[in-house]
Amino acid sequence: MLLQITTPVPKDIPLALPLPEWLGVSLLIISFLLHIVFIHLMVGGSILTFWAQIRGLKDGRFDVLAHEIAKTITVNKSLAVVLGVAPLLSINTLYTVYFYSANALTGFVWIMIIPLVTIAFLLTYLHKYSWNSMKRTKRIHISIIGAATLIFLFIPTIFLTNVNLMMFPEKWGLVKGYLSALALPNVFPRYLEFLAGCISITGVFLVAYNSRKNYPFDEIYQGEFSREEVKRIGYYFAVLGFAAQILFGLLVVFTLPPKGITFELIGLMLSAGFSLMAALWWSYQSLRIVTLRGDTHLKKIIISVVVFLVFYGGSRQLYRHNALHKHQQLMAEHTASFNELSKKAREEAKLNQVKKQDESANNPFAAGEAVFQQNCSACHQLDQKIVGPPIKEMVSIYSGNEAALKQWIKAPGKKRPDYPQMPGFAQLSDQELQDLSQYILSFK
Amino acid sequence: MDFPMFHLDWLNDRFLIAIIAILHVFINHGLAVGFIPYIVWLERKGVKMASSNQITDTQWDDIVYRKMKIAFIITTSIGAMTGVGIWFSAALISPTSIGSLIRVFYWAWFIEWLVFVTEVVLILIYFLTWKSSNKSLKSKLRHINFGWFLAIFSWITMAIIVAILGFMMDPGNWNTDQNLLNGFTNPIYLPQLLFRTPVAMLVAGIFGMLLTSIMVSRKHQHRESLLRHAGQWVLTMIPFAVLGAIYYWKVMPAAMKANMSTAVGTIEFAQYYDLLRYFIIGACSTALVVGILAVVKASKIKTVYVFVACLGVFGFLGIFERVREFIRKPYIIGGYMYSNLLRVEDYPLYQRDGILKYATYSAIETITEENKLIAGKEVFMNTCSRCHTTQGVNGITQVFERMYGINKPFEANAMKVYIQNMHSARTYMPPFPGNEEELDALVAYIKNLQITGETLEGVQGSGIAISPHNNAKKVAESRMPSNSTQAPSLSQK
C-alpha cells in the first residue's frame, strides 16, 4: 500500500531532533492530556452553561448555576490555550512534515481558528461580565453563550481533521481543502467521542467543584439548591457522557483505518474502555446514593478518568506511530540521498568556480566584469534593453569620456522618459569605479 | 519544496503573518510587559495614598482595577490567540523555516512555555483575586507582590522570544555550531532587548493615559492625578527608550551588511534607515509633549492628544519591526535559508538540475512545450510565491509592469536576464534557484498572467499534485544500491 505513486515522500528537515524521541513522545502525551482536559472543561462548560441558562428562564435556581459554571469557562479557556502550546511544539518537532502538510492542505480553515477562537473568548467575557446588566434581555444574553458554544463546537473538528489527515500521506493527493479532509473516515466518530468526553469530564468537574469545603455554596445559592442537588446534576452528566463515550469509542475502533492497528493498540483501547466503564459504574452508583451524603466514589471516578486518559493518549500515539513509521523510514532515506546529491553538487560548483577564476586571471577586465555582474547586470546587458539601455548604447554616449560615465554611475540623472529611475552607486570605491568604467568602455 | 504550499493570492502571504505579528507585539509590549509594572505601581500608590483607616484609596483602586480588567481581557484573548496565530501563520507560510527553528530552539521554546504558563496562572491570580485581596492590608500587599512577580515573568517571556527573533536575523555562529545559546549571544540580542524593554513601558504609559482619559470623567477627583502619574511614568521611560532605540539603530547597519552584500540593497536600506531616525524623533517628542502636559497641566489633556501620541509610539514600535523584517531579507534564517524557503547550500544542486525535480508536489516529469505553463506556475509557487502574489499585493505582473511599462507586453528575454540577476539588482530577493528550462517556463507563465489576468490558488483550495520523482514507489526503488550511488545525469553535459 505504501509503494504507491500517489503517496508523496517529502524530505525531512535535515536537522537532528533536539531531544531523544522517547522523551519528545512522553512530553507530547503528557502535555496533550493536560491541554485536552481543560479543552473538555471549556467546551463542556459552555454547553452546560447554555443548558442551565435556558432552564433558568423558567427556574431561577438554574440561572445561578449557569453563572457559576460560566465563571469557570474563562479560567479554563486561558489554561487550555497556554497548555496547548507545549503539545503543539512537540508535535511540530516530532512530526514536522506531517503536521504542517495537513495544516497547509486545510489552510484556510486552519488559520480561521485564530480569529474564531478570539471571538469566542471575547464572547465568553462579554457573557460573564454582562450577567447583571443584561438581566432584562436574557434571551440575547443566552445567545451570546450560544454563539460562543457553537464556535467551541466547531473548532475541534478542525483539529481532529488535521491530526487525522497527518497520518495518511497516501490520502493527501485526494484532499482539496478542509471539507474533503473532514470527510475522511474516522474523523466524525472521533469527534462524537470527544464531545461525549466534554460532557462526562465537565460533569465530574461540577461534582468536584461543588464538593469543595471552602466554596461558599450557601451564600451563592441562598438555600435554593442544596449541594447534593447540584452534585446530582454533575453525576447525571457524567453518566450520560461516559455512556456515550463508550458507545462512540466502539465506533472509533471499528472505523479506524487498518494500517495502524496492532494487538498492542487494541489492548490499549480496551483498557481505556474498561476505565471508562469503571467511571460509568461509579458515577451511576453515586447518582443513586448521593442523597445519603456519600461522595465515596468521587476519588475512584477521578482515578479511572486519569487512567482512561493515559490509555487514550497512549493509544493515539501508538496508532500514529504505527501508521507513520514506514513512511518515516522512506522519508529519512529520501532525505539522506538528497543531502548526498546536494553535497556533490556543491563540491562540483566549487570546482567550476575555481576553473572560472583561473580563466579570468588572464582577462584584464575581470575585476570590472565582476563589479558589473554584481551591480548592473540585472538592468543592463550587452546589446539588449533590459531595464536600462544596453552597454552598446552607453559606449556610444561615453566613449572617450570616462569621467562623465563615472559621474553618472555615482549619481545618475533622469534622461529617458519611458525608463524608470536608475539607482545611484555612490558607495563604489574609486578602484571599483575605475575597473567598471574600463570594462564598459572596452566594448567598442 | 517539501511542504504543500499554502498561498493567499490577493492579500500576500507575508502580509498575513505581519498583521498577526504586529497586533501581537502591540498587545504583548503595550498591555503586558509594560502595562503590568505600570498597574502594580499605580496599585501601590493607591495603598500609599489611603487615609490611615483605609487599606487603599477605594476609588483610585477601582479605576486601576478597571484598567487592569481591560488589559486582562485583551491579553488573555486577542493577545494569547495572536501569539498562537504567529505560529500558525508562520507554519502555513514558511513551514520549512519554522520547522528548522523549532529543531534548534525546542528547549528555548519549552522553557518559554513554562514561563508562559506561569505568567498566565499569575495573571489569573492577580486579576481574579484583586477585589478579595482588598479585605486586609496584609493580603493587599501580598497581592501587589504577586503583581511584581507577574511583571517579571512577562518580561522573561519577551527576553526569550527576542533571542529567537534575533537569531533569525543573524544566527551568529550557529551555521557552524548549531547551538541554541547562539540566539542569546548573537550581536542583535542585547540591543533589541534594551530597546524593547523601555519602549514597552513607554507604550504602556501612553496607553494607560489614554484609558484614563477615556474611562474617567472630567469631574472625577482622581482624573488629574492619574493623568499626572501616567505623565511621570512616560517621562521617566522616554530617555531610556531613546537610548535603547539609538543603540539598536546603531548596530543595525552591521547586521544588515551581513545579509546584503550589494549596492542597491544598501540604498533601499538607507531609505528605511533615515525614516527610522524621524520616527524616533517624532514619536518620542510627541510622547514628551503629552507627558509634560500631563505632569504640568493635567486638566488640559484631551483624549485626542493622547490618541495621537499613542499612534506615534505604536508607529515607532511598528517601523522598527518592519525594518527588522526588511534587514532579514533575502534570508529567512540568516545565511542558512532564503525567504523562498530554500537552503543556501542546496542552491548548486537546484541550479544544476532544476528545482521541480526535487519538489515533492510538482506534477512535472520533464518540461515540454505542452506543460510549460503548468511548470511555470510551479516554479513560481516554489520560488516567488512567498513574497509575490500574481495580481494582488506585491503582484508579479504589477512589479514587472512597473519596470517595463503598464500594459506593454512583456519581453521574454529581458525578463529572463532580470530574473537571473534579480538578487544583485534587488538584494532583498534571493537568487533564482532553477535551471534554464525552468526560467523559460516561469517567464512564459508570467507573460501569460499578464495577458489572462489569471490568479494562483494555494493548496488549501486546489489540493496537491504528487511528483513522479518523489513518491513512495520511486523512493523505494532508489533504495537499490546501484541506483542510489549514481548521480542523476540530467544536465551534466
XYZ file of N, CA and C in Angstrom, chain B residues 5 34 36 39 52 88 135 212 215 261 268 281 288 410 428 436 444 466 488:
57
model
N 2.166 24.015 -0.630
C 2.285 25.459 -0.495
C 0.934 26.129 -0.273
N 4.885 45.987 29.463
C 4.986 47.331 30.012
C 3.852 47.680 30.969
N 1.857 45.769 33.046
C 1.749 45.165 34.376
C 2.524 45.989 35.418
N 0.628 49.120 36.184
C -0.562 48.902 37.008
C -0.187 48.634 38.467
N -5.395 56.756 56.935
C -4.874 55.726 57.829
C -5.907 54.663 58.196
N 0.857 29.690 13.930
C 0.018 29.049 12.914
C 0.319 29.613 11.532
N -9.445 43.067 51.398
C -10.039 42.907 52.724
C -9.082 43.239 53.852
N -7.215 56.258 30.904
C -7.701 57.197 31.923
C -8.543 58.284 31.275
N -11.855 56.637 30.209
C -12.709 55.996 31.210
C -13.143 56.911 32.347
N 25.078 42.175 0.449
C 26.431 42.499 0.047
C 26.438 43.640 -0.954
N 18.221 50.892 -0.661
C 16.891 50.656 -0.115
C 16.919 50.761 1.400
N 12.645 60.439 16.535
C 12.481 61.833 16.966
C 10.999 62.181 17.091
N 6.813 63.077 24.567
C 7.396 64.026 25.518
C 6.435 65.183 25.777
N 5.131 41.931 -22.060
C 6.461 41.665 -21.507
C 7.369 41.071 -22.563
N 17.116 42.188 -1.672
C 16.172 41.550 -0.766
C 15.542 40.323 -1.379
N 17.805 26.601 -16.688
C 17.370 27.308 -17.907
C 15.903 27.047 -18.258
N 7.334 32.341 -19.317
C 6.117 32.096 -20.099
C 4.892 32.223 -19.207
N 1.264 15.067 -7.061
C 2.376 14.340 -6.462
C 3.448 14.047 -7.490
N 22.207 11.800 -10.637
C 21.333 11.956 -11.789
C 22.098 12.636 -12.918
